[in-house]
Tab-separated table of C-alpha atoms in Angstrom:
chain	number	residue	atom	x	y	z
C	1	MET	CA	-13.030	-40.513	34.179
C	2	LYS	CA	-14.099	-42.110	31.689
C	3	ARG	CA	-17.456	-40.490	31.889
C	4	LEU	CA	-15.949	-36.981	32.553
C	5	SER	CA	-14.074	-37.951	28.629
C	6	LYS	CA	-17.270	-39.243	27.272
C	7	LEU	CA	-19.260	-35.644	28.285
C	8	MET	CA	-16.505	-33.920	26.371
C	9	MET	CA	-16.810	-35.383	23.249
C	10	VAL	CA	-20.542	-35.017	22.970
C	11	CYS	CA	-19.509	-31.272	23.880
C	12	PHE	CA	-16.877	-31.360	20.801
C	13	MET	CA	-19.680	-33.237	18.631
C	14	ALA	CA	-22.076	-30.302	19.763
C	15	ALA	CA	-20.136	-27.795	19.228
C	16	VAL	CA	-18.555	-29.039	15.599
C	17	MET	CA	-22.426	-29.236	14.209
C	18	MET	CA	-23.632	-26.199	15.486
C	19	MET	CA	-20.522	-24.564	13.526
C	20	SER	CA	-21.035	-26.299	10.710
C	21	VAL	CA	-24.453	-25.163	10.676
C	22	GLY	CA	-25.024	-21.231	8.225
C	23	CYS	CA	-21.129	-21.002	8.088
C	24	ASP	CA	-20.094	-20.301	4.800
C	25	LYS	CA	-16.767	-18.307	3.749
C	26	GLU	CA	-18.635	-15.269	3.718
C	27	SER	CA	-19.754	-15.717	7.565
C	28	ILE	CA	-16.666	-16.019	8.949
C	29	SER	CA	-13.904	-13.479	9.561
C	30	PRO	CA	-10.824	-13.638	8.078
C	31	ILE	CA	-7.922	-14.655	10.141
C	32	ILE	CA	-5.197	-11.415	9.516
C	33	PRO	CA	-1.788	-12.685	8.488
C	34	ASP	CA	0.984	-10.274	10.667
C	35	GLY	CA	0.950	-7.026	8.762
C	36	ALA	CA	-1.837	-7.535	7.048
C	37	LEU	CA	-5.350	-4.925	7.142
C	38	PRO	CA	-8.412	-6.732	7.936
C	39	GLY	CA	-10.121	-5.596	4.536
C	40	LEU	CA	-10.073	-8.067	1.461
C	41	PHE	CA	-10.018	-6.274	-1.645
C	42	SER	CA	-10.692	-7.621	-5.546
C	43	VAL	CA	-7.810	-7.247	-7.820
C	44	SER	CA	-9.089	-9.581	-10.501
C	45	ALA	CA	-12.636	-11.917	-11.149
C	46	THR	CA	-11.153	-14.719	-9.369
C	47	LYS	CA	-8.315	-12.662	-6.528
C	48	GLN	CA	-8.768	-10.989	-3.470
C	49	VAL	CA	-6.117	-9.390	-1.925
C	50	HIS	CA	-5.149	-8.103	1.934
C	51	PHE	CA	-3.039	-4.691	2.263
C	52	SER	CA	0.049	-4.580	4.089
C	53	GLN	CA	-0.296	-2.486	6.885
C	54	GLY	CA	2.063	0.771	5.464
C	55	ASN	CA	4.459	1.649	3.027
C	56	LEU	CA	7.457	-0.614	2.435
C	57	GLN	CA	11.314	1.180	4.046
C	58	TYR	CA	14.272	-0.409	3.742
C	59	GLN	CA	17.858	0.009	6.051
C	60	ALA	CA	20.396	-0.535	3.876
C	61	SER	CA	22.451	-0.770	7.461
C	62	THR	CA	20.972	-3.855	8.963
C	63	ASN	CA	19.435	-4.979	5.624
C	64	THR	CA	15.556	-4.829	7.512
C	65	TRP	CA	12.883	-4.184	5.252
C	66	ARG	CA	9.904	-3.173	7.833
C	67	PHE	CA	6.158	-1.537	6.782
C	68	ALA	CA	5.735	1.620	8.248
C	69	GLU	CA	3.217	1.541	11.407
C	70	HIS	CA	1.481	3.188	10.272
C	71	GLN	CA	-1.097	4.039	6.631
C	72	TYR	CA	0.249	8.067	6.616
C	73	ASP	CA	3.484	7.221	7.216
C	74	TYR	CA	6.665	7.925	4.870
C	75	VAL	CA	9.695	8.914	5.133
C	76	GLY	CA	9.939	12.105	3.132
C	77	THR	CA	9.505	15.263	5.414
C	78	GLN	CA	7.869	18.933	4.921
C	79	THR	CA	7.062	21.829	6.803
C	80	ALA	CA	4.024	23.613	6.602
C	81	ASP	CA	4.751	26.400	3.837
C	82	GLU	CA	5.562	23.258	1.750
C	83	ARG	CA	2.772	21.020	2.744
C	84	GLY	CA	0.332	23.910	0.806
C	85	ASN	CA	2.218	24.516	-1.785
C	86	TYR	CA	1.474	22.330	-5.236
C	87	GLY	CA	3.927	21.010	-5.869
C	88	GLY	CA	8.061	21.787	-5.518
C	89	ASN	CA	11.366	20.009	-4.241
C	90	VAL	CA	11.643	19.462	-0.557
C	91	SER	CA	14.396	18.965	1.063
C	92	GLY	CA	14.857	17.127	4.839
C	93	SER	CA	13.515	13.642	3.794
C	94	ASP	CA	15.703	10.217	4.475
C	95	ASN	CA	15.623	8.985	0.944
C	96	ARG	CA	18.029	11.824	0.192
C	97	SER	CA	20.500	10.281	1.830
C	98	ILE	CA	20.125	6.635	-0.138
C	99	SER	CA	23.061	4.717	-0.458
C	100	SER	CA	24.267	0.542	0.812
C	101	THR	CA	25.103	1.996	4.312
C	102	TYR	CA	22.851	4.315	5.378
C	103	SER	CA	21.424	4.053	9.090
C	104	GLY	CA	17.974	5.159	8.439
C	105	TRP	CA	15.086	4.373	6.935
C	106	ILE	CA	14.098	4.632	2.902
C	107	ASP	CA	10.814	4.112	0.895
C	108	LEU	CA	10.920	5.136	-2.627
C	109	PHE	CA	12.240	2.684	-4.699
C	110	GLY	CA	13.511	2.616	-8.144
C	111	TRP	CA	11.739	-0.335	-10.074
C	112	GLY	CA	12.011	-4.159	-9.616
C	113	THR	CA	15.134	-3.094	-6.820
C	114	GLY	CA	13.797	-6.374	-4.694
C	115	SER	CA	17.606	-7.154	-4.342
C	116	ASN	CA	19.207	-4.183	-4.419
C	117	PRO	CA	16.571	-1.421	-2.816
C	118	THR	CA	19.478	1.366	-2.768
C	119	LEU	CA	19.863	2.163	-6.053
C	120	SER	CA	19.787	5.120	-7.657
C	121	SER	CA	21.409	5.239	-10.618
C	122	THR	CA	19.368	7.432	-13.646
C	123	SER	CA	20.444	5.039	-15.935
C	124	TYR	CA	18.054	2.589	-17.153
C	125	MET	CA	20.173	-0.428	-17.814
C	126	ASP	CA	19.917	-0.876	-13.877
C	127	TYR	CA	17.057	-2.038	-13.954
C	128	GLY	CA	16.811	-4.510	-17.091
C	129	THR	CA	15.830	-8.119	-14.337
C	130	PHE	CA	12.536	-7.292	-11.777
C	131	VAL	CA	13.120	-8.472	-7.775
C	132	ASP	CA	10.066	-7.994	-6.450
C	133	TRP	CA	10.318	-6.095	-2.975
C	134	GLY	CA	7.859	-8.521	-1.497
C	135	SER	CA	10.257	-11.316	-2.110
C	136	ASN	CA	12.538	-10.456	0.798
C	137	PRO	CA	11.329	-11.822	4.459
C	138	ILE	CA	9.555	-8.612	6.330
C	139	SER	CA	10.275	-7.879	9.432
C	140	ASN	CA	6.763	-7.229	10.935
C	141	GLY	CA	4.776	-9.039	7.724
C	142	GLY	CA	5.667	-12.383	8.649
C	143	ASN	CA	9.090	-12.421	8.406
C	144	THR	CA	9.495	-15.051	5.687
C	145	VAL	CA	10.401	-14.870	1.787
C	146	ASN	CA	8.167	-14.945	-0.530
C	147	GLN	CA	5.510	-13.848	1.671
C	148	TRP	CA	4.394	-10.503	-0.149
C	149	ARG	CA	4.045	-9.272	-3.892
C	150	THR	CA	3.402	-6.226	-5.968
C	151	LEU	CA	0.166	-5.802	-8.093
C	152	THR	CA	0.029	-5.529	-11.590
C	153	ILE	CA	-0.764	-2.634	-13.277
C	154	ALA	CA	-3.767	-5.291	-14.673
C	155	GLU	CA	-5.464	-5.518	-11.093
C	156	TRP	CA	-4.382	-1.977	-9.912
C	157	ASN	CA	-6.689	-1.198	-12.995
C	158	TYR	CA	-9.151	-3.985	-11.507
C	159	LEU	CA	-8.969	-2.862	-7.714
C	160	LEU	CA	-9.687	1.020	-9.068
C	161	ASN	CA	-11.991	1.511	-11.723
C	162	THR	CA	-13.220	-2.677	-13.210
C	163	ARG	CA	-14.336	-4.663	-9.791
C	164	THR	CA	-18.156	-3.879	-8.600
C	165	ASP	CA	-18.680	-0.075	-7.325
C	166	ALA	CA	-14.998	0.761	-7.595
C	167	SER	CA	-16.185	4.917	-8.211
C	168	SER	CA	-17.178	4.828	-4.991
C	169	LYS	CA	-15.056	3.556	-3.432
C	170	ARG	CA	-12.181	5.686	-3.596
C	171	GLY	CA	-11.515	9.099	-3.131
C	172	THR	CA	-9.176	11.594	-2.053
C	173	GLY	CA	-8.482	12.830	1.566
C	174	ASN	CA	-6.208	13.502	4.562
C	175	ILE	CA	-5.275	11.616	7.894
C	176	ASN	CA	-4.170	14.336	10.450
C	177	GLY	CA	-3.071	16.515	7.249
C	178	VAL	CA	-1.266	13.859	5.247
C	179	GLY	CA	-2.552	13.880	2.024
C	180	GLY	CA	-3.318	10.754	-0.066
C	181	LEU	CA	-5.739	7.641	-1.991
C	182	ILE	CA	-8.404	6.238	0.250
C	183	ILE	CA	-9.338	3.079	-1.379
C	184	LEU	CA	-12.409	1.228	0.228
C	185	PRO	CA	-13.170	-2.648	0.430
C	186	ASP	CA	-15.554	-4.850	-1.256
C	187	SER	CA	-17.291	-5.478	0.981
C	188	TRP	CA	-17.846	-1.716	3.487
C	189	THR	CA	-20.316	-0.412	6.418
C	190	LEU	CA	-19.247	3.194	7.152
C	191	PRO	CA	-18.451	3.024	11.167
C	192	SER	CA	-21.089	5.557	12.800
C	193	GLY	CA	-19.800	8.973	13.247
C	194	CYS	CA	-17.257	8.979	10.158
C	195	SER	CA	-18.502	9.886	6.455
C	196	PHE	CA	-17.138	9.287	2.903
C	197	THR	CA	-17.303	11.066	-0.205
C	198	SER	CA	-15.361	9.179	-3.728
C	199	GLY	CA	-14.719	11.347	-6.502
C	200	PHE	CA	-10.929	13.798	-7.214
C	201	THR	CA	-12.349	17.475	-6.500
C	202	THR	CA	-9.913	19.619	-4.167
C	203	TYR	CA	-5.958	20.962	-4.382
C	204	ASP	CA	-5.360	20.224	-0.590
C	205	TRP	CA	-6.412	16.684	0.095
C	206	ALA	CA	-9.914	17.842	2.069
C	207	HIS	CA	-11.747	15.860	0.181
C	208	ASN	CA	-12.078	14.171	2.656
C	209	SER	CA	-10.559	14.401	6.287
C	210	TYR	CA	-9.834	12.592	9.344
C	211	THR	CA	-8.406	12.975	13.192
C	212	LEU	CA	-6.431	9.886	13.851
C	213	ALA	CA	-9.243	8.317	16.590
C	214	LYS	CA	-11.478	8.880	13.311
C	215	TRP	CA	-9.076	7.245	11.147
C	216	ALA	CA	-8.391	4.578	13.621
C	217	GLN	CA	-12.943	3.149	12.718
C	218	MET	CA	-12.516	3.798	8.802
C	219	GLU	CA	-8.699	1.360	9.277
C	220	ALA	CA	-11.189	-1.588	11.626
C	221	ALA	CA	-13.465	-1.556	8.820
C	222	GLY	CA	-11.042	-2.083	6.285
C	223	ALA	CA	-9.881	0.861	4.731
C	224	VAL	CA	-6.496	1.705	3.059
C	225	PHE	CA	-5.169	4.603	2.687
C	226	LEU	CA	-2.088	5.096	0.271
C	227	PRO	CA	-0.023	8.413	1.093
C	228	ALA	CA	0.977	10.763	-1.508
C	229	ALA	CA	5.079	10.439	-0.344
C	230	GLY	CA	6.726	11.959	-3.820
C	231	TYR	CA	8.845	10.730	-6.275
C	232	ARG	CA	12.714	10.449	-5.863
C	233	TYR	CA	15.624	10.774	-8.927
C	234	GLY	CA	18.543	10.740	-8.464
C	235	THR	CA	19.388	12.044	-4.969
C	236	ASN	CA	16.601	14.503	-5.325
C	237	ASP	CA	12.752	13.998	-4.071
C	238	ASN	CA	10.542	15.868	-5.160
C	239	TYR	CA	6.502	16.549	-4.765
C	240	VAL	CA	6.839	15.051	-1.211
C	241	GLY	CA	3.337	15.750	0.315
C	242	ASN	CA	1.496	17.008	-2.845
C	243	LEU	CA	1.711	13.145	-5.242
C	244	GLY	CA	1.333	9.862	-5.037
C	245	ASN	CA	3.258	6.874	-6.906
C	246	TYR	CA	2.826	3.500	-6.448
C	247	TRP	CA	4.779	1.137	-8.473
C	248	SER	CA	2.806	-1.820	-10.290
C	249	SER	CA	4.886	-5.121	-10.990
C	250	THR	CA	4.123	-4.499	-15.245
C	251	PRO	CA	6.929	-3.553	-17.382
C	252	PHE	CA	6.707	-1.598	-20.060
C	253	ASN	CA	9.111	-1.872	-21.834
C	254	GLU	CA	13.216	-1.739	-21.686
C	255	SER	CA	13.746	1.366	-19.829
C	256	SER	CA	10.124	2.157	-18.501
C	257	ALA	CA	7.920	0.626	-16.449
C	258	TYR	CA	3.868	1.021	-15.448
C	259	TYR	CA	2.622	2.476	-12.236
C	260	MET	CA	-0.340	4.352	-11.010
C	261	TYR	CA	0.174	7.863	-9.521
C	262	PHE	CA	-2.421	10.526	-7.644
C	263	TYR	CA	-2.697	14.116	-6.580
C	264	SER	CA	-5.599	15.653	-4.808
C	265	ASN	CA	-7.525	16.488	-7.554
C	266	ASP	CA	-6.893	13.245	-9.786
C	267	LEU	CA	-5.860	9.567	-10.292
C	268	ASN	CA	-4.518	7.693	-13.251
C	269	VAL	CA	-4.075	3.695	-12.968
C	270	ILE	CA	-3.014	2.935	-16.743
C	271	PHE	CA	0.522	5.144	-16.532
C	272	SER	CA	4.218	4.705	-17.559
C	273	ASN	CA	7.448	5.782	-16.158
C	274	PHE	CA	11.383	5.757	-16.562
C	275	ARG	CA	12.041	2.729	-14.180
C	276	GLY	CA	14.940	4.470	-12.335
C	277	TYR	CA	12.591	7.017	-11.029
C	278	GLY	CA	12.202	6.195	-7.271
C	279	PHE	CA	8.130	5.229	-6.276
C	280	SER	CA	6.396	4.154	-3.756
C	281	VAL	CA	5.752	0.397	-2.765
C	282	ARG	CA	2.318	-1.146	-1.426
C	283	PRO	CA	2.341	-4.923	-0.899
C	284	VAL	CA	-0.356	-7.261	-1.026
C	285	LEU	CA	-0.912	-10.701	0.660
C	286	ASP	CA	-3.186	-12.770	-2.050
C	287	TYR	CA	-6.259	-13.945	0.045
């Protein structure tokens, strides 16, 4: 028994010595938290984040928060004809049924409504205090309070415009026909058999196009996709499938806040709008 214990100790010490040689931070794969994607993205000169696996969703009848199962999922629906039009109202979205008792899922939220996610008021006075949506326990994101957060507008700007090679790591595209914005992580190697072209040049999200199988490869390599889920005003939704609007945590004035938006051929990172608009929320986790 003593001989066996001694042998085990020798083996353990040898393993420790081997791990200590050449194992700097960059060579160790980080542990991926529940609900997070593998890529790391710089949002300032000193901070990196993981993005959540999908846009934030809420079910009022059970008071449940979750992340969409896939990055390309969103609540709004549209027909093939509507998807082909540049803009316009779309019927059939659960976001139109927003209420405190609704049993479906919603994913377009007024600014700072982490404590009141079904608020659909069109009065700016009802959006005076910002409560981060990520402060809630998210069922498939660790289910712990204050674990996730929303990017500031300065962080959105750094990510998309300022970090190293920022302009070459973003571009529009579609996954199985769902249009949106693709963002590549700080450290990026294009998977074999895949392609990516940065920029915003077409009106039909065809700048980059992926099957579900090809996107699975891109995602495993760290790529993020923000679907163009449109926006809600009151109980009406618009531009579903044609426009992406993502809140920041930064106020502009007493009635407006900053957000990031994109069309298939355009990106505007620093922009403000009325806090009562229902926009998408994509939480991040500090690394």
